[in-house]
Amino acid sequence: MGSDALAAEFEAHHAHLLSAAYRLTGSVADAEDAVQEAWLRLDRAGPADIDDLRAWLTRVVGRICLDRLRSAVARRETYTGQWLPEPIVTPLSGARPEDPLDQVVRDEDNRLAALIVLDTLTPEQRVAFVLHDGFGVPFGEIAAMLAVTPAAARQAASRARRTVASASPPVPAGEHAAAVQALAAAVASGEVDAVVRVLHPQATFVGDAGGTTRTAPNVIVGPDRTARFLLGLARMYGPHRLLEMEPVLVNGRPGLLHRGAPADAETGRPAIARRVIACTVREGAVWAAYDMANPAKLRGVR
C-alpha cells in the first residue's frame, strides 16, 4: 500500500480515534497528540501484517492514552484548585470548516458530565471500561495492555461501570438551554433569591483555572452559597462585563464563552480571563456549573 493510500485509510478512522482518545484522557491536547503518535507508529510499522486496521489503531491509541493518564495522576497532585476535563467549544450554528472535534461531541459519551465522572476513575479502570464498553476491545487485549489478568481487567471495567452509572443523564437540548439562559438572566438581576430559584437544591459550582486567574479554589456546595458566589463575581468584574458572554455549545450542550476583557481603568475593575461556562441540568434547573479558565485547557475552543 502506497503512502497516500495509507494516509487516506488512516484519515477514515481519524474521528473514531480522536473520540476514543478524548474519552480516555478528557484532554483535547492529549487526544490530538495520541492520534498523531498512532499515525507515526502505523507509518513505521506498515499495514502488511495488520488484519483489522481500525482495531489495531484503537489499541495503539489506548496504550498511548494509558501512559498519558498515568502521568496526569502526578500532574493533578500538584495542580492548583479543582481539575476539570478540557472542554470542546463549538458555535451554535453557522457555516464553518468541518472540524474533527465536531464528530467527537456528537457522541453522548463525550458529554462534560460523563467525562467528569470518568476523571474519578483510576487510569486502569478508565482504560478497561472505555475500550471494552465503548469500543469493543476484548478483555484479553486490555489485560495485556494493563499487564494484568483478563479477570482483573474485567473487574476494573466493572468497578468503573458502577461509578459511571452515577453520571447525570442527558436532558433534552431545549431544557438544557432554557436552564442556562435562566441562570444568566438571574445573575444579571443581581438578586440572590432569583439565582437560587433557577438552581437545583443540590447545586454546586466548580472552578478550574489552575491558579492562573480568579475562580473558586474549592467546590461550592448548595444553591445559596453558589448564588452568592456568582453575584460576588458579577459585582467584582462588573455585571455588564461579566455577562458579555456568547452562547456556544460545550461538548455538544448549550453553554457560554467569554473571550476575556482587559482591566477597566476608570472603574478599577480587574481583567476578565477567557473562560468557558458549562452546566449540568437536572429537573429543569442547573445542578452543577463549571467555570473553566485555565488557558492551557482551552485548546478545544474553536
Coordinates of C-alpha atoms in Angstrom, one line a residue:
M1 CA 0.0 0.0 0.0
G2 CA 1.4 3.4 -1.0
S3 CA 1.9 6.3 1.5
D4 CA -1.1 8.2 0.0
A5 CA -3.4 5.2 0.3
L6 CA -2.2 4.5 3.8
A7 CA -2.8 8.1 4.8
A8 CA -6.3 8.1 3.3
E9 CA -7.2 4.9 5.2
F10 CA -5.9 6.3 8.4
E11 CA -7.9 9.5 7.8
A12 CA -11.0 7.4 7.5
H13 CA -10.5 6.3 11.2
H14 CA -9.4 9.8 12.4
A15 CA -12.7 10.8 14.1
H16 CA -13.1 7.4 15.7
L17 CA -9.6 7.5 17.1
L18 CA -9.9 11.2 18.3
S19 CA -13.2 10.3 20.1
A20 CA -11.6 7.3 21.8
A21 CA -8.5 9.3 22.9
Y22 CA -10.6 12.2 24.1
R23 CA -12.9 10.0 26.1
L24 CA -9.8 8.1 27.5
T25 CA -8.0 11.3 28.6
G26 CA -10.5 14.1 28.9
S27 CA -7.9 16.3 27.2
V28 CA -8.1 17.7 23.7
A29 CA -4.3 18.2 23.6
D30 CA -3.6 14.7 24.7
A31 CA -6.2 13.2 22.4
E32 CA -4.8 15.0 19.3
D33 CA -1.2 14.1 20.3
A34 CA -2.2 10.4 20.8
V35 CA -3.8 10.2 17.3
Q36 CA -0.7 11.8 15.8
E37 CA 1.5 9.3 17.6
A38 CA -0.7 6.5 16.4
W39 CA -0.2 7.7 12.8
L40 CA 3.6 7.7 13.3
R41 CA 3.6 4.2 14.7
L42 CA 1.5 3.0 11.8
D43 CA 3.8 4.7 9.3
R44 CA 6.8 2.9 10.9
A45 CA 5.1 -0.5 11.2
G46 CA 3.4 -0.6 7.8
P47 CA -0.1 -2.2 7.3
A48 CA 1.1 -5.5 5.8
D49 CA 0.6 -7.6 8.9
I50 CA -2.4 -5.8 10.3
D51 CA -5.7 -7.6 9.7
D52 CA -8.0 -5.0 11.2
L53 CA -6.6 -1.5 10.9
R54 CA -9.3 0.2 13.0
A55 CA -8.9 -2.3 15.9
W56 CA -5.1 -2.1 15.7
L57 CA -5.2 1.7 15.8
T58 CA -7.7 1.7 18.7
R59 CA -5.3 -0.5 20.7
V60 CA -2.4 1.7 19.9
V61 CA -4.3 4.8 21.0
G62 CA -5.4 3.0 24.1
R63 CA -1.8 2.3 25.1
I64 CA -0.6 5.8 24.4
C65 CA -3.6 7.3 26.4
L66 CA -2.8 4.9 29.3
D67 CA 0.6 6.4 29.6
R68 CA -0.9 9.9 29.4
L69 CA -3.4 9.1 32.2
R70 CA -0.7 7.8 34.5
S71 CA 1.4 10.9 34.0
A72 CA -1.7 13.1 34.6
V73 CA -2.1 11.5 38.0
A74 CA 1.2 13.1 39.0
R75 CA 0.2 16.4 37.5
R76 CA -3.0 16.5 39.4
E77 CA -1.3 16.0 42.7
T78 CA 0.4 19.4 42.3
Y79 CA -2.4 21.2 40.4
T80 CA -3.8 24.4 41.9
G81 CA -7.5 24.2 42.7
Q82 CA -10.0 21.8 41.0
W83 CA -9.4 19.7 38.0
L84 CA -11.9 19.5 35.1
P85 CA -11.7 17.9 31.7
E86 CA -10.8 20.1 28.7
P87 CA -14.0 21.4 27.1
I88 CA -14.7 21.3 23.4
V89 CA -16.4 24.5 22.4
T90 CA -18.2 24.9 19.0
P91 CA -20.6 27.6 17.6
L92 CA -24.3 27.1 18.0
S93 CA -24.7 27.3 14.2
G94 CA -23.4 28.9 11.1
A95 CA -21.2 27.7 8.2
R96 CA -17.6 27.0 9.0
P97 CA -14.9 24.4 8.1
E98 CA -15.5 20.9 9.3
D99 CA -13.5 20.1 12.4
P100 CA -12.8 16.5 13.6
L101 CA -13.9 17.6 17.1
D102 CA -17.4 18.2 15.7
Q103 CA -17.8 14.5 15.3
V104 CA -16.4 13.8 18.8
V105 CA -19.0 15.8 20.6
R106 CA -21.9 14.2 18.7
D107 CA -21.2 11.2 20.9
E108 CA -23.3 11.4 24.1
D109 CA -20.4 9.6 26.0
N110 CA -18.3 12.7 25.5
R111 CA -20.7 15.0 27.4
L112 CA -18.8 17.0 30.0
A113 CA -20.8 15.4 32.8
A114 CA -19.8 11.9 31.7
L115 CA -16.1 13.0 31.4
I116 CA -16.1 14.5 34.9
V117 CA -17.2 11.1 36.3
L118 CA -14.6 9.3 34.2
D119 CA -12.0 11.6 35.8
T120 CA -12.7 10.0 39.1
L121 CA -11.5 6.5 37.9
T122 CA -8.0 5.1 38.1
P123 CA -6.2 5.0 34.8
E124 CA -6.6 1.3 34.6
Q125 CA -10.3 1.4 35.3
R126 CA -10.9 4.1 32.7
V127 CA -9.0 2.3 30.0
A128 CA -10.7 -1.0 30.7
F129 CA -14.1 0.5 30.7
V130 CA -13.8 2.9 27.8
L131 CA -12.0 0.4 25.5
H132 CA -14.3 -2.5 26.3
D133 CA -17.7 -0.9 26.7
G134 CA -17.2 2.0 24.3
F135 CA -15.1 0.4 21.6
G136 CA -15.4 -3.4 21.9
V137 CA -11.8 -4.2 22.7
P138 CA -11.7 -7.7 24.2
F139 CA -10.6 -8.1 27.8
G140 CA -7.7 -10.3 26.8
E141 CA -6.1 -7.5 24.8
I142 CA -6.9 -4.9 27.5
A143 CA -5.3 -7.2 30.1
A144 CA -2.1 -7.3 28.0
M145 CA -2.1 -3.5 27.8
L146 CA -2.6 -3.2 31.6
A147 CA -0.2 -6.1 32.4
V148 CA -2.9 -7.8 34.4
T149 CA -5.0 -10.9 34.0
P150 CA -8.2 -10.8 31.9
A151 CA -10.2 -11.3 35.1
A152 CA -8.5 -8.3 36.7
A153 CA -9.3 -6.2 33.5
R154 CA -12.9 -7.3 33.6
Q155 CA -13.1 -6.4 37.3
A156 CA -11.6 -2.9 36.6
A157 CA -14.2 -2.3 34.0
S158 CA -17.0 -3.5 36.3
R159 CA -16.0 -1.1 39.0
A160 CA -15.8 1.7 36.5
R161 CA -19.2 0.8 35.2
R162 CA -20.8 1.2 38.6
T163 CA -19.2 4.6 39.1
V164 CA -20.2 5.9 35.6
A165 CA -23.8 4.9 36.4
S166 CA -23.9 7.9 38.7
A167 CA -23.3 10.4 35.9
S168 CA -26.2 12.8 35.3
P169 CA -28.3 11.6 32.4
P170 CA -28.6 14.0 29.5
V171 CA -31.7 16.2 29.3
P172 CA -33.3 17.5 26.0
A173 CA -31.2 20.3 24.4
G174 CA -34.1 22.8 24.8
E175 CA -34.4 22.1 28.5
H176 CA -30.7 22.4 29.0
A177 CA -30.6 25.7 27.1
A178 CA -33.5 27.2 29.0
A179 CA -31.8 26.4 32.3
V180 CA -28.6 28.1 31.2
Q181 CA -30.4 31.1 30.0
A182 CA -32.4 31.4 33.2
L183 CA -29.2 31.3 35.2
A184 CA -27.6 34.1 33.1
A185 CA -30.7 36.2 33.5
A186 CA -31.0 35.6 37.2
V187 CA -27.3 36.6 37.7
A188 CA -28.0 39.8 35.7
S189 CA -30.8 40.7 38.0
G190 CA -28.4 40.9 40.9
E191 CA -30.9 39.2 43.3
V192 CA -29.8 36.3 45.4
D193 CA -33.3 34.8 45.6
A194 CA -33.7 34.9 41.8
V195 CA -30.4 33.0 41.3
V196 CA -31.4 30.4 44.0
R197 CA -34.7 29.8 42.2
V198 CA -33.0 28.6 39.0
L199 CA -30.5 26.4 40.8
H200 CA -31.1 22.8 41.8
P201 CA -31.4 22.1 45.6
Q202 CA -28.2 20.1 45.3
A203 CA -26.4 22.8 43.1
T204 CA -22.6 23.0 43.1
F205 CA -20.1 25.3 41.5
V206 CA -16.7 24.0 40.3
G207 CA -13.9 26.3 39.0
D208 CA -10.8 25.2 37.2
A209 CA -8.2 27.9 36.5
G210 CA -5.0 26.1 37.6
G211 CA -4.1 29.2 39.6
T212 CA -3.9 31.4 36.5
T213 CA -6.9 33.7 37.4
R214 CA -9.8 34.1 39.8
T215 CA -12.3 31.4 40.3
A216 CA -13.5 29.3 43.3
P217 CA -10.5 27.3 44.6
N218 CA -12.8 24.7 46.2
V219 CA -16.1 23.2 45.2
I220 CA -19.0 25.4 46.3
V221 CA -22.0 23.4 47.6
G222 CA -25.6 24.5 47.8
P223 CA -27.8 26.9 45.9
D224 CA -27.5 29.8 48.3
R225 CA -23.6 29.7 48.5
T226 CA -23.4 29.2 44.7
A227 CA -25.8 32.2 44.1
R228 CA -23.8 34.5 46.4
F229 CA -20.5 33.5 44.8
L230 CA -21.8 34.1 41.3
L231 CA -23.2 37.5 42.3
G232 CA -19.9 38.3 44.0
L233 CA -18.1 37.7 40.7
A234 CA -20.6 39.9 38.9
R235 CA -20.0 42.8 41.3
M236 CA -16.2 42.4 41.2
Y237 CA -16.0 42.3 37.4
G238 CA -19.0 44.5 36.7
P239 CA -22.3 42.8 35.7
H240 CA -22.3 44.2 32.1
R241 CA -18.7 42.9 31.5
L242 CA -19.1 39.5 33.1
L243 CA -22.3 38.9 31.2
E244 CA -20.9 39.7 27.8
M245 CA -20.9 36.0 27.0
E246 CA -21.5 34.2 23.7
P247 CA -23.9 31.3 23.6
V248 CA -22.0 28.3 22.4
L249 CA -22.0 24.5 22.6
V250 CA -19.8 23.0 25.2
N251 CA -19.3 19.3 24.4
G252 CA -22.5 19.4 22.4
R253 CA -24.6 21.1 25.1
P254 CA -25.5 24.8 25.4
G255 CA -23.0 26.8 27.4
L256 CA -21.3 30.2 27.5
L257 CA -18.0 31.6 26.3
H258 CA -16.3 34.8 27.5
R259 CA -13.5 35.9 25.2
G260 CA -11.8 37.9 28.0
A261 CA -11.6 41.6 28.7
P262 CA -8.8 43.9 29.9
A263 CA -8.9 45.7 33.2
D264 CA -11.1 48.8 33.3
A265 CA -9.0 51.7 34.5
E266 CA -12.0 54.0 35.0
T267 CA -13.9 51.8 37.4
G268 CA -10.9 49.8 38.7
R269 CA -12.5 46.5 37.6
P270 CA -10.0 43.7 37.1
A271 CA -9.3 42.0 33.8
I272 CA -11.5 39.0 32.9
A273 CA -9.7 35.9 31.6
R274 CA -11.0 34.0 28.7
R275 CA -13.3 31.3 30.1
V276 CA -15.9 28.7 29.3
I277 CA -19.0 28.2 31.5
A278 CA -20.8 24.9 31.2
C279 CA -23.7 23.4 33.2
T280 CA -25.3 20.1 34.1
V281 CA -29.1 20.3 34.3
R282 CA -31.4 18.1 36.3
E283 CA -35.2 18.5 36.7
G284 CA -35.1 21.8 34.7
A285 CA -32.6 23.5 37.0
V286 CA -28.8 24.0 37.0
W287 CA -27.4 21.1 39.1
A288 CA -23.7 22.0 38.5
A289 CA -21.9 25.0 37.0
Y290 CA -18.4 24.7 35.7
D291 CA -16.1 27.7 35.2
M292 CA -13.1 26.6 33.1
A293 CA -10.5 29.4 32.7
N294 CA -7.1 27.7 32.6
P295 CA -5.7 28.8 29.2
A296 CA -3.8 25.5 28.9
K297 CA -7.1 23.7 28.9
L298 CA -8.9 25.8 26.3
R299 CA -7.3 24.2 23.2
G300 CA -10.7 22.8 22.3
V301 CA -12.3 26.3 21.9
R302 CA -12.7 26.5 18.1

